[in-house]
Amino acid sequence: MNPLVTLLPPLLVIPFIIFFGERQKNIRELCIFIAGGILLVLNISLYQNFLDGQTIVSGSITLFDGLKLYLKAEPLGILFALLASFLWIVTTLYSIGYMRGHNEKNQTRFYVCFAIAIASVMAAAYAGNLLTLFVAYEAITLSTFPLVTHSGTEKAKRAGRIYLGVLMGGSIVLLMPAIIVIWWITGSVDFVSGGVFNESEVSPFWATLLLMLIVFGTGKAALMPFHNWLPNAMVAPTPVSALLHAVAVVKTGVFLIIKVIVYIFGFDFIASTGAADILLVFAAGTILLASLIAMTKDNLKERLAYSTISQLSYIVMAALIANTLAAQGAALHIVSHAFGKITLFFCAGAIMVALHKKAISELDGIGKQMPYTMTAFFIAAISIIGLPPLIGVWSKLVIAEGAIEGGQLWLVAVLIISSLLNIAYLLPIPIRAFFKAAPIEGDNYQACEMQEAPLACLVAIAITTLGCIVLFFQTHTISELLSLI
Amino acid sequence: MEFFALYNDWAVIVLMMAGFYIMIARHNLVKKILGLSIFQTGIFYFYVGLGKVDGGTAPIFIEENEKLTEAVIYSNPLPHVLILTAIVVGVATMAVGLALIVRIYEKYGSIEEDEIQAIDEQEQINDHNGHADH
Amino acid sequence: MFEDIAAIEHFVVMILLTVLIVLTLGIIYLKDLLAAVILSGLYSLVSAAIFVAMDAVDVAFTEAAVGAGISTIILLGALSFTKREQKPQKHNNLPALIIVCMTGALLIYGTLDMPSYGDGKSPANSNPQLAQHYLQKSPDETGVPNVVTSVLASYRGYDTLGETAVVFTAAIGVLSLLGLRRRRRQEDPNLTPRQRRRQQSEDT
Amino acid sequence: MPYNIHFPALLIVLPLMAAPLCVIVRHSFFSWLIAVVVNICVVLFSVSLLLQVIDGDVIRYTLGGWAAPTGIEYYIDTLNAVLMVVISIISFFSLIYSKASIQAEIAPQRYYLFYTGWLLCLTGLLGIVITGDAFNVFVFLEISSLSMYMLIALGKERKQALLAAFRYLIMGSVGASFILLGIGFLYAATGTLNMSDLALHLVDADQSRTVIVGFSFITVGLLIKSAIFPVYSWLPNAYQYAPSAVTAFLAGTATKVSLYVFLRFFFHVFGSEYSFAEMLLGKILMPLAIVGFFAMSIVAIFQTDIRRLLAYSSIAQIGYMFAAVSMATEAGVAAGVIHIINHAFIKTALFIAVGCIAYRLGSSRIADMGNLIALMPWTASAFIIGGLSLIGVPLTAGFVSKWYLVTAAIDSGWWSIAIMVLLSSLMAIMYIGKIIEVFCFRKTTENMKGADVKEAPLFMLIPLWALIIISVYTGINGSIVVGTAELAASQLMGGML
């Protein structure tokens, strides 16, 4: 099967979204569900085909001078595509509840941009070479820009400016030259097993520089000091924060880094040149620093954003360790963090819709009003921290094993410390909700008629929470796929 | 001889540069056009001077079928042709420039570049304020 | 003997160029634009004389007719629609002066190495495919006794076509800039009879 | 005799002869029709010429039957053939667009003069590009310049346009006089005016000061004409106040043609060896180009008028082109040519989009353009695509340009240039981002509430989208432009005589 077909459902649904528009919301959203379902089915059948040993390649467009755009399925991409398409359905379900409950304006534009972003994510997941991935990366930036500035307030516009500036600026000023140099040195930007570099061509200094250009240029990976856009982007509606800024967009960034390390540089090359050494420090630093900052944030979404920054650096770090085990850990963490973090964001959004509360300090005692939501929050937080029986434990474990195999024991220490920090900034939230008494004056309490989040939201939360649990027992399927790298 | 030739070369250059100076330094628009004309005339001398041959005469054959002989030396006709074209081009430019000046005077009531610029800037400020007041 | 004639020619050119420099200074410093325009007309006439001294009689004719005649007329015409006086301009423009001096120095540098004035052997005058070709073959090839005319009309006739186009462009330009203005003036009841007459004569 | 043997002559003569015809008919619609029909013919001729020379041949067409260098000849290789195609296509689309746009900008009595001037300008630009004779360049330069001054000044209500035109006239005349003087020095040194012949003679005369001075004067003259960094002052006002169709036309062609003459002189006539190795032209131009694209991009960010913003962006882009050709390598020249072509289409499209907006809004202030994406979705989205192309986002023509520019810089070891180019893209993101933000997220301002703002007329949208499609197509299928440009560069660098 041609991986290009995965672009079709999200793109073809756009005319329907525009056509039904605000007038017939139910039909509009039904269309999105159908498209999401088709997309998921397509991705699953691609996955089956791949397991059957077929090579899945699309036709190519030649830009100029032998530079091509084409799609090709490989294990990492399939995993990413499956993840994104599954969560798209869940998020759509959630946004129905959220957007209506929150009375957002311009919902049609929201859904259109969302669909374009998903199509771009599919293109990124199946990108056959670095150029295609780069194109998809830019498309994601552009299509999510209107989502960040959705509310049109001054704050949103400012966030939009930073968003565009860091993501597009970084990609054009740092990432693009890196791609050009790779092309210039090797004459190819294709993803090849084992990488395209050899040591005789590139000195360790240049290799380090090139890798830094790529890792920092990929602003979506939010490695410090290029992380600032992510907390700012939290002005977007919560479904956007949940799917895009916790899963699709940021994961495209780390996905790009993993792909470049696995298929362009190659583990051996990185190991022999030591190109990743400096960056490992940056990644480890980001993990700890972002966790520390997260503790200081009172705004729930912002705290989650910093948590995301920290978690993304796990993946970057794992990729930089540059061995097969760590890379598998990185891929696994993409999945585990996706389920965990999307649940947390869903819960944050649900609290906002139901109780109009954004700050953590206001959450005292809400566990009584929103028991389901807060239970889900608790489970997801446990998963992020990395305790069994939740998916999060596996990914951290594999990354740690990879670090040991790569001889980087200090990274294990970083992992342990950061897990403690995770506990420190995540667990107080459900604890406040369940064990602290609600404030007495009760002004807000009376004003809010809604006790729990809208049903659509709750269902979505339930699905992702279940995902966290079920995947704990199903890791072997993922490992099986990843062993094919 | 040498002195004359050198003097003439330099005089032509002085003329050109005087014209150039008027063009870029004077604020009066008519003066600028006059400067252009002087500058260009300087270039014409330069060209025509290239074609001059000592002891030569104008390249016109007096009698029919007269050929170039050793006895008569003619100056080079090509620069003359080029300059005929350039003179006409120069006057054409001058005409367009003057027409612009007439229009500028009509709209601004001035033919001094600095005054006109001041008027423009003032109006821009007014315009801006006008927008703000709206 | 040639030496003498050449020397006289050089000398004449020298005197005339000196006159021109004086005229140019006048044009720079005169505040009265009308006077400056008259001087520029005079300037063109003197140039015509220089062109004659340089054997360029056709150029001299054109300069006298176009430079001294037409240019002066259109300048006077333009002045009649605008102002006679130039606003006094006190400060001397130093950057402009520097640019001009640099350009002048460059020019002088360039002329030092050039074939000397009146050199029949210079590349320009001896090129067999251009200058010499025109002088030697033009009577046979075109049948016109005036070589300048034959080059103008035949060898480089395309340039002349371009020249015509330039004149046409300028005419269109002037027409588009001033055409409407006159119509508006005619509607103006406050015109003196003399102004009106002048416009009518211009229109026809 | 093949049917197409006289295409080169027809290419020039047809628009030239059509110009008086427009004056004779004196009818606004018919003069437009004449211009369009002639322009279509010119497009066909130039495409046919390009097809003839695309194999690497050179057409030398003698005028009046006198072989060059005695007479004047046309010299057509890939470089000028492709440029003629670009000029004629841009002229064609701007002309279509002008039909509706001039209604708001020019008095109806003068429409026919407008089209006459347009045809003359087209003639002049094509004449400069096609000719193989140095003096002839000057003549046609004046035709195009004079008609440009007139076209700029034609606007009905804009008195600033008059001053802009006059300043352009003064600067343009200085430039043209310098070029004339430079050609005079070359003639003094070699005795010939034909470019290819000059190239032959200059090999012997290289060292003479006469040639050096001629070289310098031509350089300065062309730099003024192409509005490179320190001598750009005429451009912003001219672009801002000219009728919008004229701006669209000029932005795509005028400075590009000067750049073409630059390439022709310094690579073909003087030879890259002399221009860049001996005269160190690259060392002089490169700093100007870099300061140019940097400073002008920054200036563009702070503009409040969208036309002026694009004008400064144009100057910045000219800096890119000069930076590319200053490397004096084949890849550099190819990158320059690619950018000339791509930028011509992009900038014309952007100016047309701006014209459409101003047509409906009656204003070109950025602040007045709130919520345009909803009011004029087609126009605004076209502008955004064009803007992304200016930034160099993948799948647009601008990306191809930037890719080649950076590759060429790295190839010749100018790492710093590559970095500078990319950093200045940040500025492009800022000024385009600023406009996109206003289009999409600012509310309609109070003083625009009353105006009946709706989508631009179809007649304006068609040329706009045609150009956008061209520029996106050349971004996706870049091989056409790249292949042609590389061929042109190799011919130019090979010093084909």
mmCIF file of N, CA, C and O in Angstrom, chain A residues 61-65 67 69 109 131 134-135 138 142 145-146 149-150 152 157-158 161 164-165 168-170 172-173 176-177 179-181 183-184 189 206, chain D residues 373 388 391-395 399-400 402-404 406-407 410-411 415 419 422-423 425-426 429 433 436-437 440-443 475-479 482 486:
data_model
loop_
_atom_site.group_PDB
_atom_site.id
_atom_site.type_symbol
_atom_site.label_atom_id
_atom_site.label_comp_id
_atom_site.label_asym_id
_atom_site.label_seq_id
_atom_site.Cartn_x
_atom_site.Cartn_y
_atom_site.Cartn_z
ATOM 1 N N ILE A 61 8.488 12.883 -5.948
ATOM 2 C CA ILE A 61 8.534 14.116 -6.738
ATOM 3 C C ILE A 61 9.973 14.602 -6.691
ATOM 4 O O ILE A 61 10.553 14.724 -5.613
ATOM 5 N N THR A 62 10.544 14.876 -7.847
ATOM 6 C CA THR A 62 11.896 15.418 -7.839
ATOM 7 C C THR A 62 11.804 16.936 -7.807
ATOM 8 O O THR A 62 11.166 17.545 -8.663
ATOM 9 N N LEU A 63 12.414 17.545 -6.825
ATOM 10 C CA LEU A 63 12.391 19.006 -6.753
ATOM 11 C C LEU A 63 13.391 19.584 -7.732
ATOM 12 O O LEU A 63 13.052 20.267 -8.679
ATOM 13 N N PHE A 64 14.652 19.338 -7.474
ATOM 14 C CA PHE A 64 15.700 19.803 -8.374
ATOM 15 C C PHE A 64 16.942 19.040 -8.012
ATOM 16 O O PHE A 64 17.113 18.598 -6.866
ATOM 17 N N ASP A 65 17.782 18.853 -9.003
ATOM 18 C CA ASP A 65 19.114 18.343 -8.728
ATOM 19 C C ASP A 65 19.109 17.032 -7.948
ATOM 20 O O ASP A 65 19.960 16.806 -7.096
ATOM 21 N N LEU A 67 17.075 16.050 -5.708
ATOM 22 C CA LEU A 67 16.421 16.095 -4.407
ATOM 23 C C LEU A 67 14.985 15.634 -4.580
ATOM 24 O O LEU A 67 14.258 16.186 -5.393
ATOM 25 N N LEU A 69 11.147 14.201 -2.959
ATOM 26 C CA LEU A 69 10.207 14.086 -1.854
ATOM 27 C C LEU A 69 9.520 12.743 -2.013
ATOM 28 O O LEU A 69 8.974 12.454 -3.066
ATOM 29 N N ARG A 109 -12.472 26.892 11.648
ATOM 30 C CA ARG A 109 -11.058 27.112 11.370
ATOM 31 C C ARG A 109 -10.209 26.184 12.219
ATOM 32 O O ARG A 109 -9.234 25.595 11.752
ATOM 33 N N LEU A 131 14.615 15.621 3.667
ATOM 34 C CA LEU A 131 13.978 16.788 3.063
ATOM 35 C C LEU A 131 12.462 16.709 3.226
ATOM 36 O O LEU A 131 11.806 17.699 3.578
ATOM 37 N N PHE A 134 11.582 17.526 6.605
ATOM 38 C CA PHE A 134 11.714 18.965 6.824
ATOM 39 C C PHE A 134 10.489 19.715 6.294
ATOM 40 O O PHE A 134 9.942 20.604 6.951
ATOM 41 N N VAL A 135 10.062 19.334 5.100
ATOM 42 C CA VAL A 135 8.884 19.972 4.511
ATOM 43 C C VAL A 135 7.673 19.766 5.412
ATOM 44 O O VAL A 135 6.931 20.708 5.715
ATOM 45 N N GLU A 138 7.838 21.943 8.488
ATOM 46 C CA GLU A 138 7.404 23.327 8.256
ATOM 47 C C GLU A 138 5.889 23.410 8.128
ATOM 48 O O GLU A 138 5.257 24.350 8.611
ATOM 49 N N LEU A 142 3.308 25.748 10.279
ATOM 50 C CA LEU A 142 2.378 26.713 9.696
ATOM 51 C C LEU A 142 0.936 26.396 10.034
ATOM 52 O O LEU A 142 0.135 27.281 10.323
ATOM 53 N N PHE A 145 0.147 27.239 13.664
ATOM 54 C CA PHE A 145 0.244 28.650 14.065
ATOM 55 C C PHE A 145 -1.131 29.277 14.316
ATOM 56 O O PHE A 145 -1.346 29.915 15.350
ATOM 57 N N PRO A 146 -2.112 29.093 13.419
ATOM 58 C CA PRO A 146 -3.434 29.672 13.697
ATOM 59 C C PRO A 146 -4.085 29.073 14.935
ATOM 60 O O PRO A 146 -4.932 29.706 15.558
ATOM 61 N N THR A 149 -2.691 31.054 17.982
ATOM 62 C CA THR A 149 -3.251 32.395 18.089
ATOM 63 C C THR A 149 -4.779 32.368 18.067
ATOM 64 O O THR A 149 -5.404 33.408 17.897
ATOM 65 N N HIS A 150 -5.351 31.162 18.242
ATOM 66 C CA HIS A 150 -6.782 30.975 18.057
ATOM 67 C C HIS A 150 -7.638 32.048 18.731
ATOM 68 O O HIS A 150 -8.542 32.613 18.127
ATOM 69 N N GLY A 152 -7.005 35.052 19.548
ATOM 70 C CA GLY A 152 -6.869 36.386 18.982
ATOM 71 C C GLY A 152 -6.537 37.448 20.010
ATOM 72 O O GLY A 152 -6.460 38.629 19.668
ATOM 73 N N LYS A 157 -1.423 36.454 20.451
ATOM 74 C CA LYS A 157 -0.635 36.911 19.302
ATOM 75 C C LYS A 157 0.850 36.897 19.621
ATOM 76 O O LYS A 157 1.676 36.530 18.805
ATOM 77 N N ARG A 158 1.149 37.308 20.856
ATOM 78 C CA ARG A 158 2.550 37.317 21.255
ATOM 79 C C ARG A 158 3.093 35.890 21.255
ATOM 80 O O ARG A 158 4.179 35.610 20.749
ATOM 81 N N ARG A 161 3.779 34.836 17.802
ATOM 82 C CA ARG A 161 5.027 35.390 17.277
ATOM 83 C C ARG A 161 6.223 34.558 17.723
ATOM 84 O O ARG A 161 7.095 34.204 16.942
ATOM 85 N N LEU A 164 6.159 31.115 15.931
ATOM 86 C CA LEU A 164 6.639 31.166 14.548
ATOM 87 C C LEU A 164 8.128 31.476 14.523
ATOM 88 O O LEU A 164 8.894 30.886 13.763
ATOM 89 N N GLY A 165 8.523 32.401 15.392
ATOM 90 C CA GLY A 165 9.918 32.818 15.389
ATOM 91 C C GLY A 165 10.847 31.673 15.754
ATOM 92 O O GLY A 165 11.809 31.397 15.037
ATOM 93 N N MET A 168 9.955 28.285 13.185
ATOM 94 C CA MET A 168 10.329 28.469 11.783
ATOM 95 C C MET A 168 11.719 29.073 11.677
ATOM 96 O O MET A 168 12.527 28.649 10.856
ATOM 97 N N GLY A 169 11.998 30.048 12.542
ATOM 98 C CA GLY A 169 13.332 30.643 12.512
ATOM 99 C C GLY A 169 14.400 29.591 12.762
ATOM 100 O O GLY A 169 15.358 29.478 12.004
ATOM 101 N N GLY A 170 14.204 28.789 13.798
ATOM 102 C CA GLY A 170 15.188 27.757 14.102
ATOM 103 C C GLY A 170 15.354 26.799 12.946
ATOM 104 O O GLY A 170 16.472 26.437 12.573
ATOM 105 N N ILE A 172 14.817 27.295 9.799
ATOM 106 C CA ILE A 172 15.446 27.829 8.584
ATOM 107 C C ILE A 172 16.890 28.215 8.843
ATOM 108 O O ILE A 172 17.763 28.026 8.005
ATOM 109 N N VAL A 173 17.160 28.732 10.029
ATOM 110 C CA VAL A 173 18.516 29.207 10.276
ATOM 111 C C VAL A 173 19.450 28.063 10.681
ATOM 112 O O VAL A 173 20.636 28.095 10.366
ATOM 113 N N MET A 176 17.873 23.917 8.309
ATOM 114 C CA MET A 176 18.037 23.885 6.847
ATOM 115 C C MET A 176 19.513 23.854 6.439
ATOM 116 O O MET A 176 19.889 23.043 5.598
ATOM 117 N N PRO A 177 20.366 24.718 7.009
ATOM 118 C CA PRO A 177 21.777 24.600 6.631
ATOM 119 C C PRO A 177 22.346 23.229 6.957
ATOM 120 O O PRO A 177 23.176 22.718 6.198
ATOM 121 N N ILE A 179 20.778 20.432 6.829
ATOM 122 C CA ILE A 179 20.353 19.529 5.750
ATOM 123 C C ILE A 179 21.183 19.788 4.501
ATOM 124 O O ILE A 179 21.652 18.870 3.824
ATOM 125 N N ILE A 180 21.381 21.085 4.205
ATOM 126 C CA ILE A 180 22.154 21.414 3.014
ATOM 127 C C ILE A 180 23.567 20.859 3.135
ATOM 128 O O ILE A 180 24.116 20.303 2.177
ATOM 129 N N VAL A 181 24.148 20.970 4.320
ATOM 130 C CA VAL A 181 25.518 20.474 4.489
ATOM 131 C C VAL A 181 25.548 18.955 4.355
ATOM 132 O O VAL A 181 26.446 18.402 3.695
ATOM 133 N N TRP A 183 23.602 17.178 2.627
ATOM 134 C CA TRP A 183 23.450 16.894 1.196
ATOM 135 C C TRP A 183 24.734 17.208 0.450
ATOM 136 O O TRP A 183 25.146 16.520 -0.463
ATOM 137 N N TRP A 184 25.374 18.270 0.888
ATOM 138 C CA TRP A 184 26.583 18.724 0.214
ATOM 139 C C TRP A 184 27.724 17.725 0.432
ATOM 140 O O TRP A 184 28.508 17.443 -0.463
ATOM 141 N N VAL A 189 20.128 12.771 1.043
ATOM 142 C CA VAL A 189 19.468 13.052 2.316
ATOM 143 C C VAL A 189 18.537 11.903 2.681
ATOM 144 O O VAL A 189 17.634 12.053 3.479
ATOM 145 N N TRP A 206 33.211 18.818 13.101
ATOM 146 C CA TRP A 206 32.090 19.136 12.214
ATOM 147 C C TRP A 206 30.886 18.269 12.521
ATOM 148 O O TRP A 206 29.743 18.716 12.412
ATOM 149 N N ILE D 373 -8.178 38.092 5.955
ATOM 150 C CA ILE D 373 -8.286 36.692 5.521
ATOM 151 C C ILE D 373 -9.756 36.299 5.391
ATOM 152 O O ILE D 373 -10.113 35.457 4.578
ATOM 153 N N LEU D 388 5.488 33.471 2.221
ATOM 154 C CA LEU D 388 6.223 32.280 2.654
ATOM 155 C C LEU D 388 7.344 31.983 1.668
ATOM 156 O O LEU D 388 8.439 31.565 2.044
ATOM 157 N N ILE D 391 10.217 34.084 2.439
ATOM 158 C CA ILE D 391 10.979 33.571 3.571
ATOM 159 C C ILE D 391 11.857 32.402 3.138
ATOM 160 O O ILE D 391 12.975 32.244 3.595
ATOM 161 N N GLY D 392 11.320 31.604 2.221
ATOM 162 C CA GLY D 392 12.075 30.438 1.775
ATOM 163 C C GLY D 392 11.575 29.157 2.398
ATOM 164 O O GLY D 392 12.340 28.249 2.699
ATOM 165 N N VAL D 393 10.265 29.093 2.602
ATOM 166 C CA VAL D 393 9.654 27.879 3.131
ATOM 167 C C VAL D 393 9.668 26.809 2.040
ATOM 168 O O VAL D 393 9.477 27.130 0.877
ATOM 169 N N PRO D 394 9.916 25.556 2.408
ATOM 170 C CA PRO D 394 9.982 24.507 1.391
ATOM 171 C C PRO D 394 8.711 24.419 0.549
ATOM 172 O O PRO D 394 7.641 24.800 1.009
ATOM 173 N N LEU D 395 8.874 23.919 -0.635
ATOM 174 C CA LEU D 395 7.816 23.786 -1.637
ATOM 175 C C LEU D 395 7.411 25.125 -2.228
ATOM 176 O O LEU D 395 6.414 25.223 -2.921
ATOM 177 N N PHE D 399 12.402 28.729 -1.595
ATOM 178 C CA PHE D 399 13.214 27.680 -0.989
ATOM 179 C C PHE D 399 14.311 27.232 -1.946
ATOM 180 O O PHE D 399 15.467 27.069 -1.552
ATOM 181 N N VAL D 400 13.934 27.068 -3.211
ATOM 182 C CA VAL D 400 14.917 26.667 -4.215
ATOM 183 C C VAL D 400 16.036 27.705 -4.267
ATOM 184 O O VAL D 400 17.232 27.376 -4.249
ATOM 185 N N LYS D 402 16.991 29.832 -1.997
ATOM 186 C CA LYS D 402 17.815 29.859 -0.800
ATOM 187 C C LYS D 402 18.715 28.635 -0.743
ATOM 188 O O LYS D 402 19.869 28.724 -0.366
ATOM 189 N N TRP D 403 18.161 27.525 -1.122
ATOM 190 C CA TRP D 403 18.950 26.293 -1.129
ATOM 191 C C TRP D 403 20.191 26.489 -1.996
ATOM 192 O O TRP D 403 21.314 26.202 -1.583
ATOM 193 N N TYR D 404 19.985 27.011 -3.187
ATOM 194 C CA TYR D 404 21.123 27.154 -4.090
ATOM 195 C C TYR D 404 22.089 28.227 -3.621
ATOM 196 O O TYR D 404 23.305 28.100 -3.774
ATOM 197 N N VAL D 406 22.720 29.051 -0.535
ATOM 198 C CA VAL D 406 23.523 28.519 0.566
ATOM 199 C C VAL D 406 24.517 27.485 0.049
ATOM 200 O O VAL D 406 25.690 27.482 0.432
ATOM 201 N N THR D 407 24.047 26.603 -0.827
ATOM 202 C CA THR D 407 24.966 25.602 -1.365
ATOM 203 C C THR D 407 26.130 26.265 -2.083
ATOM 204 O O THR D 407 27.285 25.866 -1.910
ATOM 205 N N ILE D 410 28.532 27.677 0.431
ATOM 206 C CA ILE D 410 29.342 26.646 1.091
ATOM 207 C C ILE D 410 30.375 26.089 0.114
ATOM 208 O O ILE D 410 31.531 25.895 0.450
ATOM 209 N N ASP D 411 29.923 25.906 -1.104
ATOM 210 C CA ASP D 411 30.798 25.365 -2.141
ATOM 211 C C ASP D 411 32.071 26.188 -2.288
ATOM 212 O O ASP D 411 33.154 25.658 -2.445
ATOM 213 N N TRP D 415 31.416 30.399 4.177
ATOM 214 C CA TRP D 415 30.497 29.932 5.217
ATOM 215 C C TRP D 415 29.743 31.095 5.836
ATOM 216 O O TRP D 415 28.565 30.995 6.142
ATOM 217 N N ILE D 419 25.655 31.742 6.529
ATOM 218 C CA ILE D 419 25.036 32.028 7.828
ATOM 219 C C ILE D 419 24.248 33.336 7.762
ATOM 220 O O ILE D 419 23.113 33.422 8.237
ATOM 221 N N LEU D 422 20.958 33.031 6.010
ATOM 222 C CA LEU D 422 19.934 32.362 6.792
ATOM 223 C C LEU D 422 19.453 33.234 7.943
ATOM 224 O O LEU D 422 18.272 33.264 8.261
ATOM 225 N N LEU D 423 20.398 33.967 8.542
ATOM 226 C CA LEU D 423 19.976 34.849 9.632
ATOM 227 C C LEU D 423 19.021 35.923 9.119
ATOM 228 O O LEU D 423 18.051 36.276 9.773
ATOM 229 N N SER D 425 16.995 35.589 6.880
ATOM 230 C CA SER D 425 15.671 34.989 6.683
ATOM 231 C C SER D 425 14.802 35.202 7.912
ATOM 232 O O SER D 425 13.590 35.272 7.818
ATOM 233 N N LEU D 426 15.469 35.281 9.072
ATOM 234 C CA LEU D 426 14.711 35.550 10.296
ATOM 235 C C LEU D 426 13.943 36.853 10.174
ATOM 236 O O LEU D 426 12.801 36.960 10.595
ATOM 237 N N ILE D 429 11.015 36.398 8.167
ATOM 238 C CA ILE D 429 9.933 35.791 8.957
ATOM 239 C C ILE D 429 9.214 36.872 9.748
ATOM 240 O O ILE D 429 7.995 36.899 9.832
ATOM 241 N N GLY D 433 5.615 37.667 8.938
ATOM 242 C CA GLY D 433 4.792 37.231 10.059
ATOM 243 C C GLY D 433 3.921 38.350 10.586
ATOM 244 O O GLY D 433 2.748 38.146 10.918
ATOM 245 N N ILE D 436 1.020 38.662 8.247
ATOM 246 C CA ILE D 436 0.094 37.535 8.382
ATOM 247 C C ILE D 436 -0.736 37.696 9.650
ATOM 248 O O ILE D 436 -1.940 37.468 9.656
ATOM 249 N N GLU D 437 -0.051 38.132 10.699
ATOM 250 C CA GLU D 437 -0.763 38.309 11.970
ATOM 251 C C GLU D 437 -1.895 39.316 11.822
ATOM 252 O O GLU D 437 -3.008 39.093 12.302
ATOM 253 N N CYS D 440 -4.797 37.890 9.744
ATOM 254 C CA CYS D 440 -5.593 36.811 10.323
ATOM 255 C C CYS D 440 -6.185 37.158 11.674
ATOM 256 O O CYS D 440 -7.277 36.718 11.997
ATOM 257 N N PHE D 441 -5.452 37.918 12.488
ATOM 258 C CA PHE D 441 -5.885 37.992 13.874
ATOM 259 C C PHE D 441 -6.188 39.394 14.367
ATOM 260 O O PHE D 441 -6.521 39.570 15.521
ATOM 261 N N ARG D 442 -6.027 40.397 13.503
ATOM 262 C CA ARG D 442 -6.412 41.705 13.998
ATOM 263 C C ARG D 442 -7.828 42.004 13.522
ATOM 264 O O ARG D 442 -8.210 41.636 12.419
ATOM 265 N N LYS D 443 -8.568 42.702 14.385
ATOM 266 C CA LYS D 443 -9.939 43.025 13.985
ATOM 267 C C LYS D 443 -9.908 44.196 13.013
ATOM 268 O O LYS D 443 -8.970 44.977 12.984
ATOM 269 N N GLY D 475 8.613 25.972 -7.343
ATOM 270 C CA GLY D 475 9.158 25.504 -6.076
ATOM 271 C C GLY D 475 9.104 23.996 -5.968
ATOM 272 O O GLY D 475 10.005 23.367 -5.430
ATOM 273 N N ILE D 476 8.030 23.403 -6.518
ATOM 274 C CA ILE D 476 7.899 21.956 -6.423
ATOM 275 C C ILE D 476 8.702 21.270 -7.511
ATOM 276 O O ILE D 476 9.441 20.334 -7.261
ATOM 277 N N ASN D 477 8.560 21.798 -8.721
ATOM 278 C CA ASN D 477 9.347 21.221 -9.805
ATOM 279 C C ASN D 477 10.438 22.222 -10.176
ATOM 280 O O ASN D 477 10.372 22.910 -11.178
ATOM 281 N N GLY D 478 11.427 22.306 -9.307
ATOM 282 C CA GLY D 478 12.453 23.333 -9.491
ATOM 283 C C GLY D 478 13.400 23.066 -10.632
ATOM 284 O O GLY D 478 14.136 23.961 -11.049
ATOM 285 N N SER D 479 13.379 21.846 -11.172
ATOM 286 C CA SER D 479 14.402 21.488 -12.155
ATOM 287 C C SER D 479 14.395 22.405 -13.366
ATOM 288 O O SER D 479 15.440 22.661 -13.961
ATOM 289 N N VAL D 482 16.134 25.645 -12.362
ATOM 290 C CA VAL D 482 17.510 25.340 -11.986
ATOM 291 C C VAL D 482 18.329 24.913 -13.199
ATOM 292 O O VAL D 482 19.438 25.395 -13.420
ATOM 293 N N GLU D 486 21.489 26.932 -14.572
ATOM 294 C CA GLU D 486 22.826 26.339 -14.564
ATOM 295 C C GLU D 486 23.448 26.381 -15.949
ATOM 296 O O GLU D 486 24.643 26.637 -16.095
#
